[in-house]
Tab-separated table of C-alpha atoms in Angstrom:
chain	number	residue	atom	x	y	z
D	1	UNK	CA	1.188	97.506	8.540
D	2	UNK	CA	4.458	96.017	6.760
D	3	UNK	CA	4.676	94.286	10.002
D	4	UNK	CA	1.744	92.097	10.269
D	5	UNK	CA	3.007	89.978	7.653
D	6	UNK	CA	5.832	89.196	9.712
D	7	UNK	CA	4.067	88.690	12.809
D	8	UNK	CA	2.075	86.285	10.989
D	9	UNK	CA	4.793	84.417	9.901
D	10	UNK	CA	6.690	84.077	12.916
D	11	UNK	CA	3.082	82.628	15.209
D	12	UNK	CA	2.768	80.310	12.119
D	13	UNK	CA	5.923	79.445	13.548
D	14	UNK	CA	5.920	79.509	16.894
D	15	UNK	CA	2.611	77.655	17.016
D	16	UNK	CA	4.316	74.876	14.484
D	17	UNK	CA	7.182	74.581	16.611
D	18	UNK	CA	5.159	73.957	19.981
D	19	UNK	CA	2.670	71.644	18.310
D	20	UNK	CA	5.501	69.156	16.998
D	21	UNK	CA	8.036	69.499	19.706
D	22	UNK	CA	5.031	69.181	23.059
D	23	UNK	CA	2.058	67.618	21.440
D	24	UNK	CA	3.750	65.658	19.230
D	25	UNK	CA	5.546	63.731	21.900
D	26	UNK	CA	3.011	62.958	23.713
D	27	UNK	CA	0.777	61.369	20.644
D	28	UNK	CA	-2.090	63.620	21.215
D	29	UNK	CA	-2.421	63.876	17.334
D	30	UNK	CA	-2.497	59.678	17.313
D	31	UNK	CA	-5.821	59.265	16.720
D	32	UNK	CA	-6.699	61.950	13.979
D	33	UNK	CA	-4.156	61.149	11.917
D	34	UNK	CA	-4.513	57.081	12.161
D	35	UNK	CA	-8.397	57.798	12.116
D	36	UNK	CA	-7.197	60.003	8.583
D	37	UNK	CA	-5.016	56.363	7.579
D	38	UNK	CA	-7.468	53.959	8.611
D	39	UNK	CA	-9.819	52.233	5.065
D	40	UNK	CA	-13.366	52.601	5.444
D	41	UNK	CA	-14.605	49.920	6.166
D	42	UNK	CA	-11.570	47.833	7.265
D	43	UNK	CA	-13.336	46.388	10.146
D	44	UNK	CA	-10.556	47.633	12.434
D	45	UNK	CA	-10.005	50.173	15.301
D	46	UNK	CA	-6.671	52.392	16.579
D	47	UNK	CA	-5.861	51.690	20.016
D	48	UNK	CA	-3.611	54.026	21.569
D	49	UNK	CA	-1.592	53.135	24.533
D	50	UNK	CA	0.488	56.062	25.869
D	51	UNK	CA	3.418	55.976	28.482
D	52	UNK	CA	6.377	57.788	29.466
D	53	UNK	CA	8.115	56.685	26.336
D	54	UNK	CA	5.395	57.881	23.977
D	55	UNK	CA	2.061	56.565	22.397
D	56	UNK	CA	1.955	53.131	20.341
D	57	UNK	CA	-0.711	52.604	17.979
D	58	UNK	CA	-2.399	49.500	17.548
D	59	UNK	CA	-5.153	48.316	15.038
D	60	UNK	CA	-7.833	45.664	16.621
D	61	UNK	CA	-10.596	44.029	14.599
D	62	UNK	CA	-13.434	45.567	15.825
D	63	UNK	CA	-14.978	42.079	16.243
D	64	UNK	CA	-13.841	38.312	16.334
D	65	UNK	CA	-12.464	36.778	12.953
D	66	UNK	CA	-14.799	33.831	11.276
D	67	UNK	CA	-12.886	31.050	10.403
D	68	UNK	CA	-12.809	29.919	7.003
D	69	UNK	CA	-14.259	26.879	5.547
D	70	UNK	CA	-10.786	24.858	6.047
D	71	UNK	CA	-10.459	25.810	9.540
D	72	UNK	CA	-14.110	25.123	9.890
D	73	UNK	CA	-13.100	21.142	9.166
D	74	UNK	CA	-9.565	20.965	10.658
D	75	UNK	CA	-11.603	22.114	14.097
D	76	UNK	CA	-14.399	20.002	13.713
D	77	UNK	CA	-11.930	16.840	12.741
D	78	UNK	CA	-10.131	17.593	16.003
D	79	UNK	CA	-13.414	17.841	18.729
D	80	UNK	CA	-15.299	14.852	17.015
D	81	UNK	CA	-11.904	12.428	17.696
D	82	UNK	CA	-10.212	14.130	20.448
D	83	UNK	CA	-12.643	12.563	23.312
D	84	UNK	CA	-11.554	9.110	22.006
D	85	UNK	CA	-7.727	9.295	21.859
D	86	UNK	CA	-5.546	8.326	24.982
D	87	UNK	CA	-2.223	8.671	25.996
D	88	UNK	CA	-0.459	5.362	26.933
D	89	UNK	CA	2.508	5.406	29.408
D	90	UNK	CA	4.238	1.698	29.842
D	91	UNK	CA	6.103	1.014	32.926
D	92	UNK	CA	9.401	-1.759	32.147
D	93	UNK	CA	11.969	-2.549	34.988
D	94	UNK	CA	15.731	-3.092	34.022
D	95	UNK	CA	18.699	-3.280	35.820
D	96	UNK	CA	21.928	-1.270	36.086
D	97	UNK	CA	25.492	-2.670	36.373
D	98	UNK	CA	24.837	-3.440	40.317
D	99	UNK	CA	21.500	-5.389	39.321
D	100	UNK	CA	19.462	-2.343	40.805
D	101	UNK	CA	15.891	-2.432	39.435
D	102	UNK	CA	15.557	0.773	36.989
D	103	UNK	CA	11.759	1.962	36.462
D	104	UNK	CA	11.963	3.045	32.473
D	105	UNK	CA	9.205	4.952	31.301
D	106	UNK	CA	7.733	4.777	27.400
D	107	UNK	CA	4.771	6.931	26.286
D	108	UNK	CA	2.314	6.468	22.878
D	109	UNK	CA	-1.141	6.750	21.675
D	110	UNK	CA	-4.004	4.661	21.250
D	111	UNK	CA	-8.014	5.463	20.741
D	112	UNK	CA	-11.001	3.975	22.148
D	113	UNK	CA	-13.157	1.025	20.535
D	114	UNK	CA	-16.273	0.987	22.525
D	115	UNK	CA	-17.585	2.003	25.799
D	116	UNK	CA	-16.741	-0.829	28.056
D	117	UNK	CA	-13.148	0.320	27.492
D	118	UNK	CA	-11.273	-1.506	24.851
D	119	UNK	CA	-8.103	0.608	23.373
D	120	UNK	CA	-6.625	-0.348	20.406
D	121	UNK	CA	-2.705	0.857	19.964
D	122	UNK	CA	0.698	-0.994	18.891
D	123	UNK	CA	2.476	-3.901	20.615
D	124	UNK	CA	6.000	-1.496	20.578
D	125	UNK	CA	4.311	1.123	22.649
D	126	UNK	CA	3.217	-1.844	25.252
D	127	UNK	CA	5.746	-4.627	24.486
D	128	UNK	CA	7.455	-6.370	27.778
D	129	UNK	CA	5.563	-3.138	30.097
D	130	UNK	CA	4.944	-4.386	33.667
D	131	UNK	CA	2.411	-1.709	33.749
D	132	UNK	CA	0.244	0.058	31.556
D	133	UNK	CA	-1.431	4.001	32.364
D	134	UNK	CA	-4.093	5.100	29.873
D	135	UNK	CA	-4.640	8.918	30.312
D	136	UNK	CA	-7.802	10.247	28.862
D	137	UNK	CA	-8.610	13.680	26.855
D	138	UNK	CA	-10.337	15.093	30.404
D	139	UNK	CA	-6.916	14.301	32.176
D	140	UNK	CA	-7.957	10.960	34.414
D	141	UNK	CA	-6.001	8.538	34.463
D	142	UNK	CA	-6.307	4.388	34.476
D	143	UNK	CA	-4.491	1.145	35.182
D	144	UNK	CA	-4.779	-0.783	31.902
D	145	UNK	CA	-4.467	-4.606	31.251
D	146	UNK	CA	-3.050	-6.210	28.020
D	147	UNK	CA	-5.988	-8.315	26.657
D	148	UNK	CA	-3.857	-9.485	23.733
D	149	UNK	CA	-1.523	-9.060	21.254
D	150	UNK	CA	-0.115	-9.451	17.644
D	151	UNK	CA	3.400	-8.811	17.630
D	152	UNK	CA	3.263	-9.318	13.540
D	153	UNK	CA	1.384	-6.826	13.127
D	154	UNK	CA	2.243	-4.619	15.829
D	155	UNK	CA	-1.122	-4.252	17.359
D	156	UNK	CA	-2.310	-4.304	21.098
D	157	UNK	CA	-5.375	-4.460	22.749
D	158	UNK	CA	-5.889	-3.005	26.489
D	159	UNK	CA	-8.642	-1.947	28.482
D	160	UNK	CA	-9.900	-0.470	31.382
D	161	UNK	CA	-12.464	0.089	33.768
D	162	UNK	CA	-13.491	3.730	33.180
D	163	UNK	CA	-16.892	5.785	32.487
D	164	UNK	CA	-18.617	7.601	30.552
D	165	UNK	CA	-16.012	6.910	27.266
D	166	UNK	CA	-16.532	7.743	23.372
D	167	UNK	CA	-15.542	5.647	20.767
D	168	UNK	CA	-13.466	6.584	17.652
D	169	UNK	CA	-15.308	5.869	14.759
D	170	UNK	CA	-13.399	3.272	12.144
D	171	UNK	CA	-13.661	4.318	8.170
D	172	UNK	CA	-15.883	1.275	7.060
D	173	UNK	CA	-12.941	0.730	4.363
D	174	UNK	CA	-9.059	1.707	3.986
D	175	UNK	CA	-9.549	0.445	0.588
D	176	UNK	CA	-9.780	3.262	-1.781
D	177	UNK	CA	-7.739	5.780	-0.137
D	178	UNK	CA	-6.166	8.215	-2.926
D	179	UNK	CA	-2.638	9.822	-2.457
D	180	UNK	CA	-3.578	13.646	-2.207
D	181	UNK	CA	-6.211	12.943	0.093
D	182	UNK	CA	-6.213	15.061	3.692
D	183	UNK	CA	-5.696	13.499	6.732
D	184	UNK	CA	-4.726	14.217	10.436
D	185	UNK	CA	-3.047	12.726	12.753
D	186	UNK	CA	-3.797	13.168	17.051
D	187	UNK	CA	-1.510	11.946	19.196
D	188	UNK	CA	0.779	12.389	22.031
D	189	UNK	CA	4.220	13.893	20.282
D	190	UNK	CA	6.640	13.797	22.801
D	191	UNK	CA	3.971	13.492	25.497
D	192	UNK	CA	2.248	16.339	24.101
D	193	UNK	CA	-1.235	15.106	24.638
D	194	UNK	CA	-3.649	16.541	21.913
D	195	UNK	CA	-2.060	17.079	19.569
D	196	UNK	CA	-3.250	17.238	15.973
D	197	UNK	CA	-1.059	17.826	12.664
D	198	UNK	CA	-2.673	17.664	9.817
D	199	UNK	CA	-0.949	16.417	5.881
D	200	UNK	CA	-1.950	14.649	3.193
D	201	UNK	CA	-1.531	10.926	1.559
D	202	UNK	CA	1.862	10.785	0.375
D	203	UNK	CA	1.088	6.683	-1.296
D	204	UNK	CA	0.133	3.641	-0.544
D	205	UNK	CA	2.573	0.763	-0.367
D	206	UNK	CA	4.302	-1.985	1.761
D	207	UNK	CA	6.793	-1.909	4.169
D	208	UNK	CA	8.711	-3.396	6.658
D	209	UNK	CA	8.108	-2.569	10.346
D	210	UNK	CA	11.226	-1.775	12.014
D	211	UNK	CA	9.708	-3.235	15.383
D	212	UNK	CA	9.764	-7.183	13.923
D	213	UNK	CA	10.827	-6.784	10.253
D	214	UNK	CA	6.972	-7.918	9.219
D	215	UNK	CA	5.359	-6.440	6.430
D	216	UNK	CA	2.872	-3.708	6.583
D	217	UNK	CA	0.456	-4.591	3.522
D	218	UNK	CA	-0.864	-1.530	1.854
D	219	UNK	CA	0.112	1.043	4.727
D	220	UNK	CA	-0.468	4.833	4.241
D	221	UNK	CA	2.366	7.112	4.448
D	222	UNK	CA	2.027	10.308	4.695
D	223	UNK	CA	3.616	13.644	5.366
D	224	UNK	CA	1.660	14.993	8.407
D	225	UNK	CA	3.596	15.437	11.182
D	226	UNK	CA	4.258	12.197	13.070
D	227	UNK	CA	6.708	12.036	16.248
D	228	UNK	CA	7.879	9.517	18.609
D	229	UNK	CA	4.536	8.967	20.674
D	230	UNK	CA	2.271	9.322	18.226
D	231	UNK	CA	2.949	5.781	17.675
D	232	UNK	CA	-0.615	3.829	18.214
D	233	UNK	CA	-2.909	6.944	17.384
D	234	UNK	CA	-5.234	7.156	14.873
D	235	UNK	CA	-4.957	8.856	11.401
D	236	UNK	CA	-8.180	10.062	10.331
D	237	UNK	CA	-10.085	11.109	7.427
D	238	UNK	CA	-11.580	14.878	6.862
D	239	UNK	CA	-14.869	12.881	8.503
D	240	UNK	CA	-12.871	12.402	11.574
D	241	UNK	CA	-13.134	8.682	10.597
D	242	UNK	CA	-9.998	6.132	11.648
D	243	UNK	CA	-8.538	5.211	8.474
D	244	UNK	CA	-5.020	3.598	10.373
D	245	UNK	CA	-3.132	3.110	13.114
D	246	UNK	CA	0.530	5.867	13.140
D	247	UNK	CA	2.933	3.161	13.513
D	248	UNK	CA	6.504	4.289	12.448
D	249	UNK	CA	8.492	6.981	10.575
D	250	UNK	CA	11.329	6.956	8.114
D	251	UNK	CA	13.749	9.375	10.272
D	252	UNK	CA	16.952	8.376	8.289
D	253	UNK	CA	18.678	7.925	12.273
D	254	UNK	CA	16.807	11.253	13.527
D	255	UNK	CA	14.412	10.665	16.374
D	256	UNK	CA	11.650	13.039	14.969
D	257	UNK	CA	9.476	13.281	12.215
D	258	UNK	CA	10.882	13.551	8.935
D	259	UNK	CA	8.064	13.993	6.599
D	260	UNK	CA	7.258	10.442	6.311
D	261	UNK	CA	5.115	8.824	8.504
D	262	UNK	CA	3.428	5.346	8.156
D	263	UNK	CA	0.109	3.875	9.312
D	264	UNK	CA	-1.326	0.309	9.064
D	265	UNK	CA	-4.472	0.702	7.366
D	266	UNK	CA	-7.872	-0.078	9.689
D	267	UNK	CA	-8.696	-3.046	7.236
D	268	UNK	CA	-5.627	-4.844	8.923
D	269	UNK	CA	-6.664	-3.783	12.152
D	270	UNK	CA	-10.719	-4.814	11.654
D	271	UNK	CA	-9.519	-8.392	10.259
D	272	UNK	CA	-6.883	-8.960	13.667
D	273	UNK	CA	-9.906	-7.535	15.938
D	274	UNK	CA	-12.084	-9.629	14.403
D	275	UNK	CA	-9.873	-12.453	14.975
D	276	UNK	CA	-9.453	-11.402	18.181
D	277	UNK	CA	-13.030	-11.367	19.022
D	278	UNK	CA	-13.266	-15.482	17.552
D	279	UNK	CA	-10.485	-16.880	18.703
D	280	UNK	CA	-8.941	-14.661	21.579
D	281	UNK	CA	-6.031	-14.668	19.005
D	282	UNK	CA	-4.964	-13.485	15.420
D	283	UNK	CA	-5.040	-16.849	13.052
D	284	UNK	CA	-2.340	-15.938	10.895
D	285	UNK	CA	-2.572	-18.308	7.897
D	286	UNK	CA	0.480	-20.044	6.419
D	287	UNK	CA	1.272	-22.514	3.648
D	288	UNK	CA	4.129	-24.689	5.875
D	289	UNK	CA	7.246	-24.028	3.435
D	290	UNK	CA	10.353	-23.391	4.005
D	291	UNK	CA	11.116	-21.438	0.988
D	292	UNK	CA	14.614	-19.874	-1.352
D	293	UNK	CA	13.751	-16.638	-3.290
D	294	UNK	CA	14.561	-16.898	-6.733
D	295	UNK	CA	16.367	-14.237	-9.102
D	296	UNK	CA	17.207	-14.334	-13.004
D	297	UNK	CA	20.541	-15.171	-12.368
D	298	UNK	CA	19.928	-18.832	-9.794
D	299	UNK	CA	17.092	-19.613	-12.334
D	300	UNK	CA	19.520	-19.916	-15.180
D	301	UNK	CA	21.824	-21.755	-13.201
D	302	UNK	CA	20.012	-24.095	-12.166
D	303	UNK	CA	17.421	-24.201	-15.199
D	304	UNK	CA	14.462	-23.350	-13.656
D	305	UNK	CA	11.355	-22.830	-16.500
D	306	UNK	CA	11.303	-19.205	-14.676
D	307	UNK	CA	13.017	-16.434	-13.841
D	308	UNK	CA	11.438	-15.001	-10.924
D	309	UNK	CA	9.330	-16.794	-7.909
D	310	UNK	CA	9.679	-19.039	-4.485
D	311	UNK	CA	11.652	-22.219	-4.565
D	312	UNK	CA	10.064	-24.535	-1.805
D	313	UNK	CA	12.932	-26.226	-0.227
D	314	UNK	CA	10.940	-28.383	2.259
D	315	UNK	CA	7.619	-28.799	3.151
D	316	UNK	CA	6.791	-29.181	6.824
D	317	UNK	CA	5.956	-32.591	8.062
D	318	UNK	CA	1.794	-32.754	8.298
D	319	UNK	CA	1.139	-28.774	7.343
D	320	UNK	CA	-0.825	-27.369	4.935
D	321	UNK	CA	1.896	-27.753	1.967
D	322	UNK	CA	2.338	-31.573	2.497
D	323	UNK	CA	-1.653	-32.597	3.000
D	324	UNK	CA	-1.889	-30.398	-0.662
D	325	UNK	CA	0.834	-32.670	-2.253
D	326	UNK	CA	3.319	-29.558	-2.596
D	327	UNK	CA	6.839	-30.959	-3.425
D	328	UNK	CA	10.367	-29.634	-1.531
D	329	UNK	CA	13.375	-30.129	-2.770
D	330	UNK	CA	15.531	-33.370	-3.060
D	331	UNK	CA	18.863	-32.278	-3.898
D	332	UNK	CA	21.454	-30.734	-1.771
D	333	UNK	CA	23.900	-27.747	-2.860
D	334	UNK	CA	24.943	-24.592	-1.870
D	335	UNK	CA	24.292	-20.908	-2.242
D	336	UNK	CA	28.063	-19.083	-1.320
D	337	UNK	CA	28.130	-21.057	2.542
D	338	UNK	CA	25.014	-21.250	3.099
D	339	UNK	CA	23.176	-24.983	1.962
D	340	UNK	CA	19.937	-24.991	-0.238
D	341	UNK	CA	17.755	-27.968	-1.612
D	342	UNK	CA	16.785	-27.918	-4.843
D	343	UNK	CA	14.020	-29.800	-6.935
D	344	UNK	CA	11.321	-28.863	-4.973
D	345	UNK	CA	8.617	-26.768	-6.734
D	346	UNK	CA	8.482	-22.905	-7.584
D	347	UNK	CA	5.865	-21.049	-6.550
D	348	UNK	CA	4.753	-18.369	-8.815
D	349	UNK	CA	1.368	-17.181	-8.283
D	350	UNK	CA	-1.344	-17.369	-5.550
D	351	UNK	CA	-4.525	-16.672	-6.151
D	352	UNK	CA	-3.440	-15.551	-9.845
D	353	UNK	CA	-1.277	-12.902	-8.014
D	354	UNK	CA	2.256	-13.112	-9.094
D	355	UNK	CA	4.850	-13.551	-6.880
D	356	UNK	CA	8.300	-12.657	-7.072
D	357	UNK	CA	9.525	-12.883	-3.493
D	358	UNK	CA	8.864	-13.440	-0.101
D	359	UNK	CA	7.216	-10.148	0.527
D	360	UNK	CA	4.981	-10.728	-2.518
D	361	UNK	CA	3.935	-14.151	-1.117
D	362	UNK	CA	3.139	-12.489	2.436
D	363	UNK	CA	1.363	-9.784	1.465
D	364	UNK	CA	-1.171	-12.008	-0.877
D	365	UNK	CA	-1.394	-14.529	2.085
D	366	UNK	CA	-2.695	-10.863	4.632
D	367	UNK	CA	-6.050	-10.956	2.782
D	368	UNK	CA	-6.354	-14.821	3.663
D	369	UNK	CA	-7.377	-16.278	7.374
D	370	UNK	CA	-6.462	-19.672	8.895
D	371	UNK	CA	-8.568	-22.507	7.545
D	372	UNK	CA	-9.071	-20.821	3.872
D	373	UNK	CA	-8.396	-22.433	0.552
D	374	UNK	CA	-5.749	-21.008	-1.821
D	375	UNK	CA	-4.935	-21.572	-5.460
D	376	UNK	CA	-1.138	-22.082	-5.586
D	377	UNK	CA	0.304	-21.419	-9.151
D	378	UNK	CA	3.698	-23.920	-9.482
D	379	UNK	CA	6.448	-25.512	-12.149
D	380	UNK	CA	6.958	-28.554	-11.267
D	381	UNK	CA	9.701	-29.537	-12.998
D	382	UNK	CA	8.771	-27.958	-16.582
D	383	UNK	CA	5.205	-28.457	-15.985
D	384	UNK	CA	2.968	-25.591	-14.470
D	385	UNK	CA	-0.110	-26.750	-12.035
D	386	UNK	CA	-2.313	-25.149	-10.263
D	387	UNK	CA	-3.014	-26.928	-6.595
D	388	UNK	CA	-5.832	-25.887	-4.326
D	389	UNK	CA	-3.991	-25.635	-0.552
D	390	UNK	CA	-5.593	-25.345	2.890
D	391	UNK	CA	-3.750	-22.637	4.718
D	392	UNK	CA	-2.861	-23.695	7.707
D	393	UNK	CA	-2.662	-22.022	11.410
D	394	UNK	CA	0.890	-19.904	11.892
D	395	UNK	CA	0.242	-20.547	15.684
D	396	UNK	CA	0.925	-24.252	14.920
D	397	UNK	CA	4.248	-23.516	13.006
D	398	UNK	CA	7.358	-24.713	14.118
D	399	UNK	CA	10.026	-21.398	14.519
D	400	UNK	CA	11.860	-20.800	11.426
D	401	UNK	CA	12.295	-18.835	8.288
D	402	UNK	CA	8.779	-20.126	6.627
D	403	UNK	CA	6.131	-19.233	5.163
């Protein structure tokens, strides 16, 4: 009897040692004991695979994830503008050392206007192209013409001959936009057709674009993820809606995005397409000055009643300046090497906008077409006047530093 105990003990054992040392190994205990693990209720399932190296356990959702209301819009974003963005290879020749012709190859982005096949994208992503391949969302491909351009503000217009095509839809305004708001970008990154990042709007303000040093009034910069080829795609609101054109980054000398990515806004681009549609042409307006920027420092040397605003130095012979009796300047001298004329008057304000510079002047004249009348703000001498100005037509104005 003293020996049952023992017996006991030692099956206990036996039966402990066989069950860890066979079964074990082979994972035939898997599914209790991740069945004894698994939360009620989890949604999930243990599936065991089992091989010569032993069992691996693996939990499954027992059925398909919903997405959440976020991914809900970033996927709904992407199918309503996908059908309507287009990859743009240009085709340039140049020559090697022997004169050899040398195919080179650039690619962008660009979306579709309408339905008889107008593409809007940027003049960089086209400029000096002997041909022009527009490659659509379902992967067919088209020979593209250049209906026009304007290089100053880097916009192109192609089209071709294809069926069955869906329009972007444009934002009816860019004016409003709020920094914080979402948008997303789809492009061609790289020649990555498709793709869509997504960000939000880092501010509004002007810059220069690197492609022809003209300013980019009010353009939207933001951080979503913008890469060489993007160039000429549309940013879009959380609608889907085209709110700008991708245009540039700041890379600081990298060729890649660098979390800040600019986009002319589609009020620039509705006012050049609507010019487009008049005139065949953008009718960039001008006053017909040759002008000197004035600072603090040449206003009190030269005893100007202001410190800050546009010196004209000549007025252009029969432009817009001249026929509204704007003065130039009379009196030659020098600024370091480089000669000046002084007298003329000092534009500071159009349109009761100040302006301070160049850039300030520009970006007040954007909002103003060929053929519109201005209220130019000037000292003449120590006298301020306002004079009412017809702008005139840049495509009439001689080359030059003007304005």
């Amino acid at each position: 009897m003293k020996l049952r105990p023992v017996l006991l003990v030692v099956i206990l054992l036996t039966g402990f040692y066989y069950a860890t040392t066979h079964l074990g190994s082979t994972g035939a205990f898997a599914p209790w004991l991740a069945a004894l693990h698994a939360p009620s209720g989890s949604g999930t399932s243990i599936d065991s695979v089992r091989g010569p190296n032993g069992a691996f356990d693996l939990s499954e959702a027992s059925a398909a994830p919903a997405f959440d209301t976020e991914e809900q819009q970033n996927i709904a974003v992407y199918k309503r503008a996908l059908p309507s963005v287009v990859n743009i290879t240009s085709t340039a020749v140049a020559w090697d050392f022997f004169y050899g012709a040398v195919p080179q190859q650039g690619q962008g982005s660009g979306f579709i206007l309408n339905k008889e096949g107008l593409i809007l994208t940027n003049n960089h992503v086209i400029d000096n192209a002997q041909r022009v391949e527009v490659t659509l969302s379902d992967k067919h491909k088209y020979k593209a013409t250049v209906v026009t351009v304007d290089k100053g503000h880097d916009l192109a217009l192609l089209k071709i001959d294809a069926p069955n095509l869906v329009p972007a839809t444009l934002a009816e305004t860019s004016t409003g936009l709020t920094v914080g708001q979402r948008v997303y970008a789809i492009g061609n990154p790289f020649g990555l057709s498709g793709t869509m990042t997504r960000g939000i709007i880092s501010a509004i303000r002007s810059v220069r674009s690197p492609a022809n040093g003209s300013p980019i009034e009010d353009a939207i910069q933001t951080d979503a993820s913008v890469n060489p080829g993007n160039s000429g795609g549309p940013l879009l609101n959380s609608r889907g809606e085209v709110i700008g054109i991708t245009t540039m980054i700041a890379s600081n000398g990298a060729d890649q995005s660098s979390g800040i990515g600019f986009a002319i806004p589609i009020n620039t681009a509705k006012a050049v397409l609507d010019d487009f549609a008049k005139y065949g042409r953008v009718r960039r307006p001008t006053l017909d000055v040759v002008t000197l920027e004035i600072g603090p420092d040449v206003a009190q040397q030269i005893g100007l009643p202001a410190d800050y605003g546009i010196l004209v130095e000549r007025v252009l012979p029969g432009g817009a300046a001249e026929k509204a009796g704007l003065h130039g300047g009379t009196q030659r001298a020098y600024e370091g090497n480089t000669p000046v004329m002084l007298g003329g008057d000092l534009i500071v304000a159009f349109d009761g906008q100040e302006i301070a510079s160049a850039q300030d002047l520009s970006a007040a004249m954007n909002a103003k077409r060929a053929g519109d009348t201005a209220t130019v703000t000037v000292f003449r001498g120590r006298k301020r006047m306002d004079i009412k100005v017809t702008l005139g037509d840049a495509k009439d104005q001689p080359q030059g530093p003007q304005a």
